[in-house]
Each structure stands twice: as C-alpha cells, then as structure tokens.
C-alpha cells in the first residue's frame, strides 16, 4: 500500500466517524493535556529553582565544618609546615604556575586563601570562582525614611560579606538603561551606573580634607568621623592615632558601595513590603532605590544588650546594585572592606587598642563561590574539593530538586493512568467501528487487501487520531500554561521568586506528547485492528 | 472501444481452462449443527466462458463463488484459479490473486459511501504491491468510468447515484485492474429490468470484446439465457450443465 493513499483513506475514515472518535479521544486529550501541563510545570519550576533560587551550577566551597575558626585565623597544619611554600610553584618562585599535585600532596589547607582560589580557577570544570568573606562582627543598619516616606528610620540587624569587585559586571549608562528593561531573570548588570563597586578607601588620598558637614564634600561623599579601620590600612600616615574614642577630626569619606541579592529583593517585594505597607521595588522603581544610603553601625548588635568589647564604627553604606552574587539575606561590600573591618574587630581590645596577636590575613576567605561549566562535572569538581580538604555549603537544592521531581513524577504518572484508561476507551470505540465497517472490510479484502493491509489501515487511522489528540492536548496544555502564567503575573500578589513563567515547553516535551498520543491510540486500536484483520472476507461480505 | 487483448485470441483458440474445482466439499458449523453445503463439486471453466449459476435459494451458489474468488478457504478439495491452487496460497498471494486476476460484483453494489466514485473505482490500486503514480491511478479510474458512461459522476458520492449507475460504478471498480475473471453475485437483483438488461449487455461486451471470463449467479432467466452455459445447483450438487451453442462470433 502506498502511504499517500493510506493517509487519504484514513483521513476520510476519521472524518466519517469524527463524532464517535472525538468522544473516544476526550480521555486521551485530557491525559495528554495533563501530561504536557504537569511536566512543563515541573520543568518550569525546576528552572526557577535551579536558575534563581538554587543555581544548579553554583557550588560554595567552605572550610571543613569542624574547623570554622580556621577560616579566620591562620593555623597551619602539621604537614604543611614541613614544606616550603615555594614548592608549590612549578618554577619555584611565587606567582609562578601552581603545581596542583604537589600542592595537594603536601599542603592540605584548612583555610581558603588566594592560592586555593587560584587552584580552583584552574580546574577544567570551573567557569568562574570568586572568594567571599563574611563580616565576622555584628552590624546594625539604619535609614530609608526618605526613600520609603517614613516618619522614623528603619533599623535592622544586617549580615554582610565582601566579594572581589572584579567578579561583578559593572554596567555603564547605556548598559544600565538596557538592563532595566529586561525581565529580572535575565538581568545581567550587578552594579548600575553611575555607581561603582569598589573600596574607595584603598585609593583615596590619606590626607583627605577635613570637613564639618557633608556639604563640604562632593556627591556621594560624606563627612564622617575618622574611620579607625582605615587608619589601620595606612599606619604610616596616621602613626599616632592612639585611643580611638578621642576623635577630633572629621574627614570626607565615600560611602561604602553595597549590593543586595535578588533574593532579598524578592523577599522585600513578597513579604516585607506588603506586611508593612512599604512600596515594592519594581523594574520601574528600581532606579529610585539605587543610591540609597543608610547609616551602619559596625560592631553593634540588636540581638544582644551585652556591651560590645570593641567600640563600634559608624559608616555610610550605599546600595549600588542588585546581584545574584550578593549574600542572600544581607548586604555585600567589596572584599577589602570586609577584610579591613574583620581585621579591625579581631585585633582590638575594649579600648580600641591593638592587641598583641597574630593578625589574620586579609585573604583568608569564608567561602569560594564556584560556577561549574556543566552539570556532569559537578561530581568530579566536588571530588577535587574533598581532596583539598574542603567541603561544600549544603543548599538543600538537591532535596528541593528531588521533591519537585517526585511531585512531577506522581502527576505525570496520574496523567499516564488517564491516558491508559482512555486507550481502553479507544479500543472499545474501534471494536464498534469495526463491526460497523464489517462489509467494507469484506469489500477491501475482495478487491485485494490482505490481512496486513486491513490492520495497517486501522492502525494508521489510530495513529493519525493519536497525532491529532496529542496536538490538541499539547495546545490545551500550552493555553492553560499561558493562562496560569497570566494569572500569576496579573492577579496573584507578589511573592518571593514569582517567576515570569512557571512553565517550560522544550522541544522534546512537545514531541513526546505527540508521540504518546500516537502510541496510546495505536495501543488502543491494536486488538481491534487484529480482530478486523482476522475476519474472513466471505463472512464480512454476508448481508447484515 | 478497447482493442482486443492478445490473450483473447489465445484463449479462444486453445480453450484453456481457467477455473477448475475438483471434489470440493464445503461444510458450515461444527458438531451436530454441521451442515454440508457443497457435495463433491467438480467443475471446469475455460478462458472466455460466460457462465451463469442458477439454483434455488440456499443451494450453495454464493458459497461456490466465494471459493472460486478466494474469499473462503475453509473447504475440502482442490480449487485452481488461473493456474494457482487457491488453498495453497498464503494470505498475501491470495490477496494478490483477487487484486490482479479477479473482479467482484455484488447484488447490493457494496460501494464505499464515504468515498467518491473515482475513489471507489481506484480502490484496488491502493492494495497493489507496486507504487503507482497518483495521476496514473486517477486517469485509469476516469478511463473505466467513462467507458461505462459515468464521465459526469467521477466526483459524485455513491449516495447520489441511481441503482444502475451504482452497479456500473461497482463493475468499473471490478474491472479497474483488468481482471481475467469477473465474479458476479446477483448483479441485476436490485435493478429494474431495463437497467438489468443494460448490465447484461455490458457483460456480453466484456466477454466478447475483452475476453473476460464471467461467472454470474442469477435467478433471472433473461440473464442465464444471455450466457454461454448455465450451471444448475441444487443442494450443493450440480444437477445440470446446460451448455448452449456459443453464439457465432
Ligand atoms: N456463514 C455461514 N454460516 C452458516 N451457514 C451458512 C453460511 N453461509 C451460508 N450458509 C448456508 O449455506 C447454504 C448455502 O448458502 P449460499 O449463500 O451459498 O446459498 P445461495 O445459493 O447463495 O442462496 P441465495 O440465492 O439465497 O443467495 C445455506 O443453507 C445457508 O444457510
Ligand atoms: Mg447467495
């Protein structure tokens, strides 16, 4: 039999029994609708979770849990002391190429430093790696009454860390304008123009002008009491600071640029803002929140009434961007800022005087955030991390992923059950159709159809029906998804990580939905088709 | 008019047998309900014969035709059609025999109501082994339909045709693949005498001009009179083979 002819014949057959077949197909269509909808929902949610909440490619390398302190204070391990540091460089001198094997063998590190960052960056699995340093002292932020039109300033305990500014995408004016137009998920800029993310203290003139009010300084620059931690950076210029409680001079200091996470933005929009009646930060109003400054009391905590041992420092923090690289709940400052204040609080006594202690090294990090190139390489990278003696921060991403997989699996299973039951319905309908077409089968046999031809005609008919059902189920699934997205976007109030779309229809899903439609309809028609082929032509031709 | 195909001359000269049944027994049912419908039937039909089968209702005429036409293989004995032993053919070969060598015409026309006339006629092309170009399938259907005066019904649905027209479409369908044998079961049974006569004339011309062997079941005398030979069946036995003198050609 010729394919074109079969299709022609089959098309005519379907349109002849269209009503019957439509009723029989309802189950298949519903099943495939459910299949495409549930599966695309599972995939869409996985995308949100893996892309935004727990990025699949993000691994945070941390020191071993038993040795948390070591991340801050450098305590060399026994076997590393036996080994000269220069051994780890292939050409025997610092800043040369690291010999990984040697480093691994003799230098099981207990702390994360630039060398570890460098080793991780050289791994073939790694796309990017940047170090993070947590603030190891408490801090309280205060402000926002102007931006939020409040009577009193907001006051909150904040958690902070520092990251290397070079790991951020700092956008110029044009890029910033373009980026603001993008949906949140695909926004690329970490820092928006005209702001910059850097440690101004490192480059500013140590002999800043003395001021009395911020008006004496430029834009974004504030007149503040001398930063005792900054003095620590330039001990030569300020050798005799002495007791820091006696501050007589004020200097012009640039506000410390900080980033907040997209997560915090989601939390603000989804929970904090609605609960307290504060304005939400949307695409259009983001600009007004950028540049917002707030006073931060470093070394002060709202959680404890216990007096701080080291006198707190007041600094201005300025919001300069919203970044995925920022700490989820808190603010992220330039790395050297974190290093400097950690240093300061770790080495001072109550009077603010320098303790006679080994100073922790600025480049001892609390974690290294790694982005791997592909999912497959995660295992080998983690093995490397383990070999180095480190571990990874548990994000619960795997558990969440499993839960999503499990729920999606159940829903897909249910839709399969629907389709299987529907296939039985298809079988019934075809048994009926075949007894209706009994004579026709006889005629076709008389004209020259063999058993296989009869079987093929019915199976081809079921396949075409299944194709149509699959396409219809898919179209309905897609329409439902579009509608649900619309509802989420326009009707449901903001919630954290409210996605642009909760569904994902990859090509394989589209194809497999249609294939399942074909497969189950053919499956349903299988027995009837065999039965039809078995009828003796002489009997099929008997008058009814 | 189609020119005479070579096998017409050949068969007329040789009187070669095209159908031969030897000791065919046919039963229906099993056990106690078992009923013998054909008894030791032996019959030979030659190329170019125009034969009628007559007999009372239930005498086994349709059963005989089904066996000859390869529609029923559950019988004892031997049946050879166009040199092929029917009971030894597998399903595919038998289907091909029906497709290429045999044509069927039924009392109730048996057209597919959901297909147009030309599609009904071209249906046997659908089951041919080789891939025939679409245009060729269509032009052959038109050719046959035109021959039977149905040029204006090519795209009609069978429901819109008269009984005579329907039967002519059915005959066109049977002749589509240029069969050697045409098997007809009461072809004029549902037609009035005028259109019935037209069909008889058609059969005559098919027999004379195209050399097609015709086997026509009928209970009408005017039909059996038109044929060369009349086989009379009674209770599954041939009671007489009334061979009339072939008309002068
Ligand atoms: N499929 C069948 N199952 C059982 N018995 C059958 C079957 N087909 C025919 N018969 C019986 O076989 C006998 C012969 O039937 P057949 O149809 O060959 O007769 P017929 O000569 O064609 O009669 P009619 O002129 O009425 O068409 C009848 O008694 C009939 O009841
Ligand atoms: Mg009969």
PDB file of C-alpha atoms and ligand atoms in Angstrom, chain A residues 538-539 542-543, chain B residues 26-29 33 35-38 53-66 72 74 107 185-186 217-219 233 235-236, ligand 1:
ATOM      1  CA  UNK A 538     -16.697 -14.262   2.872  1.00  0.00           C
ATOM      2  CA  UNK A 539     -18.169 -13.638   6.318  1.00  0.00           C
ATOM      3  CA  UNK A 542     -22.547 -11.537   4.339  1.00  0.00           C
ATOM      4  CA  UNK A 543     -25.620  -9.312   4.277  1.00  0.00           C
TER       5      UNK A 543
ATOM      6  CA  UNK B  26     -17.939 -27.349   1.999  1.00  0.00           C
ATOM      7  CA  UNK B  27     -19.383 -27.517   5.471  1.00  0.00           C
ATOM      8  CA  UNK B  28     -20.775 -24.848   7.756  1.00  0.00           C
ATOM      9  CA  UNK B  29     -20.866 -25.150  11.542  1.00  0.00           C
ATOM     10  CA  UNK B  33     -25.055 -28.359  13.637  1.00  0.00           C
ATOM     11  CA  UNK B  35     -24.215 -28.825   7.506  1.00  0.00           C
ATOM     12  CA  UNK B  36     -22.770 -29.810   4.159  1.00  0.00           C
ATOM     13  CA  UNK B  37     -23.364 -27.054   1.614  1.00  0.00           C
ATOM     14  CA  UNK B  38     -21.316 -28.316  -1.349  1.00  0.00           C
ATOM     15  CA  UNK B  53     -25.031 -20.257 -11.966  1.00  0.00           C
ATOM     16  CA  UNK B  54     -28.657 -20.827 -11.143  1.00  0.00           C
ATOM     17  CA  UNK B  55     -30.437 -22.631  -8.354  1.00  0.00           C
ATOM     18  CA  UNK B  56     -32.852 -22.150  -5.511  1.00  0.00           C
ATOM     19  CA  UNK B  57     -32.017 -20.041  -2.525  1.00  0.00           C
ATOM     20  CA  UNK B  58     -29.641 -21.843  -0.204  1.00  0.00           C
ATOM     21  CA  UNK B  59     -28.403 -24.190  -2.902  1.00  0.00           C
ATOM     22  CA  UNK B  60     -24.805 -23.005  -2.388  1.00  0.00           C
ATOM     23  CA  UNK B  61     -24.292 -20.546  -5.274  1.00  0.00           C
ATOM     24  CA  UNK B  62     -22.679 -17.811  -3.189  1.00  0.00           C
ATOM     25  CA  UNK B  63     -20.632 -20.375  -1.345  1.00  0.00           C
ATOM     26  CA  UNK B  64     -19.273 -21.670  -4.640  1.00  0.00           C
ATOM     27  CA  UNK B  65     -18.471 -18.177  -5.869  1.00  0.00           C
ATOM     28  CA  UNK B  66     -16.670 -17.336  -2.594  1.00  0.00           C
ATOM     29  CA  UNK B  72     -13.395 -18.542   1.573  1.00  0.00           C
ATOM     30  CA  UNK B  74     -12.282 -23.409   4.512  1.00  0.00           C
ATOM     31  CA  UNK B 107     -26.136  -7.597  -5.726  1.00  0.00           C
ATOM     32  CA  UNK B 185     -23.484 -12.470  -7.352  1.00  0.00           C
ATOM     33  CA  UNK B 186     -26.988 -11.479  -8.483  1.00  0.00           C
ATOM     34  CA  UNK B 217     -25.068 -16.039 -10.194  1.00  0.00           C
ATOM     35  CA  UNK B 218     -28.643 -15.282 -11.102  1.00  0.00           C
ATOM     36  CA  UNK B 219     -32.188 -16.406 -10.668  1.00  0.00           C
ATOM     37  CA  UNK B 233     -27.006 -26.080  -8.481  1.00  0.00           C
ATOM     38  CA  UNK B 235     -28.429 -28.704  -2.557  1.00  0.00           C
ATOM     39  CA  UNK B 236     -24.773 -28.215  -3.294  1.00  0.00           C
TER      40      UNK B 236
HETATM   41  N1  LIG C   1     -21.621 -18.151   7.012  1.00  0.00           N
HETATM   42  C1  LIG C   1     -22.497 -19.149   7.044  1.00  0.00           C
HETATM   43  N2  LIG C   1     -22.650 -19.875   8.172  1.00  0.00           N
HETATM   44  C2  LIG C   1     -23.513 -20.907   8.223  1.00  0.00           C
HETATM   45  N3  LIG C   1     -24.243 -21.280   7.199  1.00  0.00           N
HETATM   46  C3  LIG C   1     -24.148 -20.612   6.029  1.00  0.00           C
HETATM   47  C4  LIG C   1     -23.265 -19.512   5.905  1.00  0.00           C
HETATM   48  N4  LIG C   1     -23.344 -19.012   4.632  1.00  0.00           N
HETATM   49  C5  LIG C   1     -24.269 -19.806   4.034  1.00  0.00           C
HETATM   50  N5  LIG C   1     -24.732 -20.748   4.836  1.00  0.00           N
HETATM   51  C6  LIG C   1     -25.691 -21.762   4.500  1.00  0.00           C
HETATM   52  O1  LIG C   1     -25.208 -22.454   3.380  1.00  0.00           O
HETATM   53  C7  LIG C   1     -26.223 -22.700   2.465  1.00  0.00           C
HETATM   54  C8  LIG C   1     -25.866 -22.151   1.124  1.00  0.00           C
HETATM   55  O2  LIG C   1     -25.783 -20.773   1.204  1.00  0.00           O
HETATM   56  P1  LIG C   1     -25.484 -19.820  -0.014  1.00  0.00           P
HETATM   57  O3  LIG C   1     -25.381 -18.428   0.481  1.00  0.00           O
HETATM   58  O4  LIG C   1     -24.339 -20.364  -0.732  1.00  0.00           O
HETATM   59  O5  LIG C   1     -26.807 -20.028  -0.878  1.00  0.00           O
HETATM   60  P2  LIG C   1     -27.232 -19.261  -2.184  1.00  0.00           P
HETATM   61  O6  LIG C   1     -27.421 -20.305  -3.201  1.00  0.00           O
HETATM   62  O7  LIG C   1     -26.273 -18.163  -2.472  1.00  0.00           O
HETATM   63  O8  LIG C   1     -28.647 -18.681  -1.780  1.00  0.00           O
HETATM   64  P3  LIG C   1     -29.303 -17.270  -2.221  1.00  0.00           P
HETATM   65  O9  LIG C   1     -29.858 -17.489  -3.588  1.00  0.00           O
HETATM   66  O10 LIG C   1     -30.359 -17.075  -1.213  1.00  0.00           O
HETATM   67  O11 LIG C   1     -28.242 -16.250  -2.153  1.00  0.00           O
HETATM   68  C9  LIG C   1     -27.478 -22.122   3.046  1.00  0.00           C
HETATM   69  O12 LIG C   1     -28.239 -23.130   3.633  1.00  0.00           O
HETATM   70  C10 LIG C   1     -27.012 -21.172   4.092  1.00  0.00           C
HETATM   71  O13 LIG C   1     -27.909 -21.154   5.160  1.00  0.00           O
END
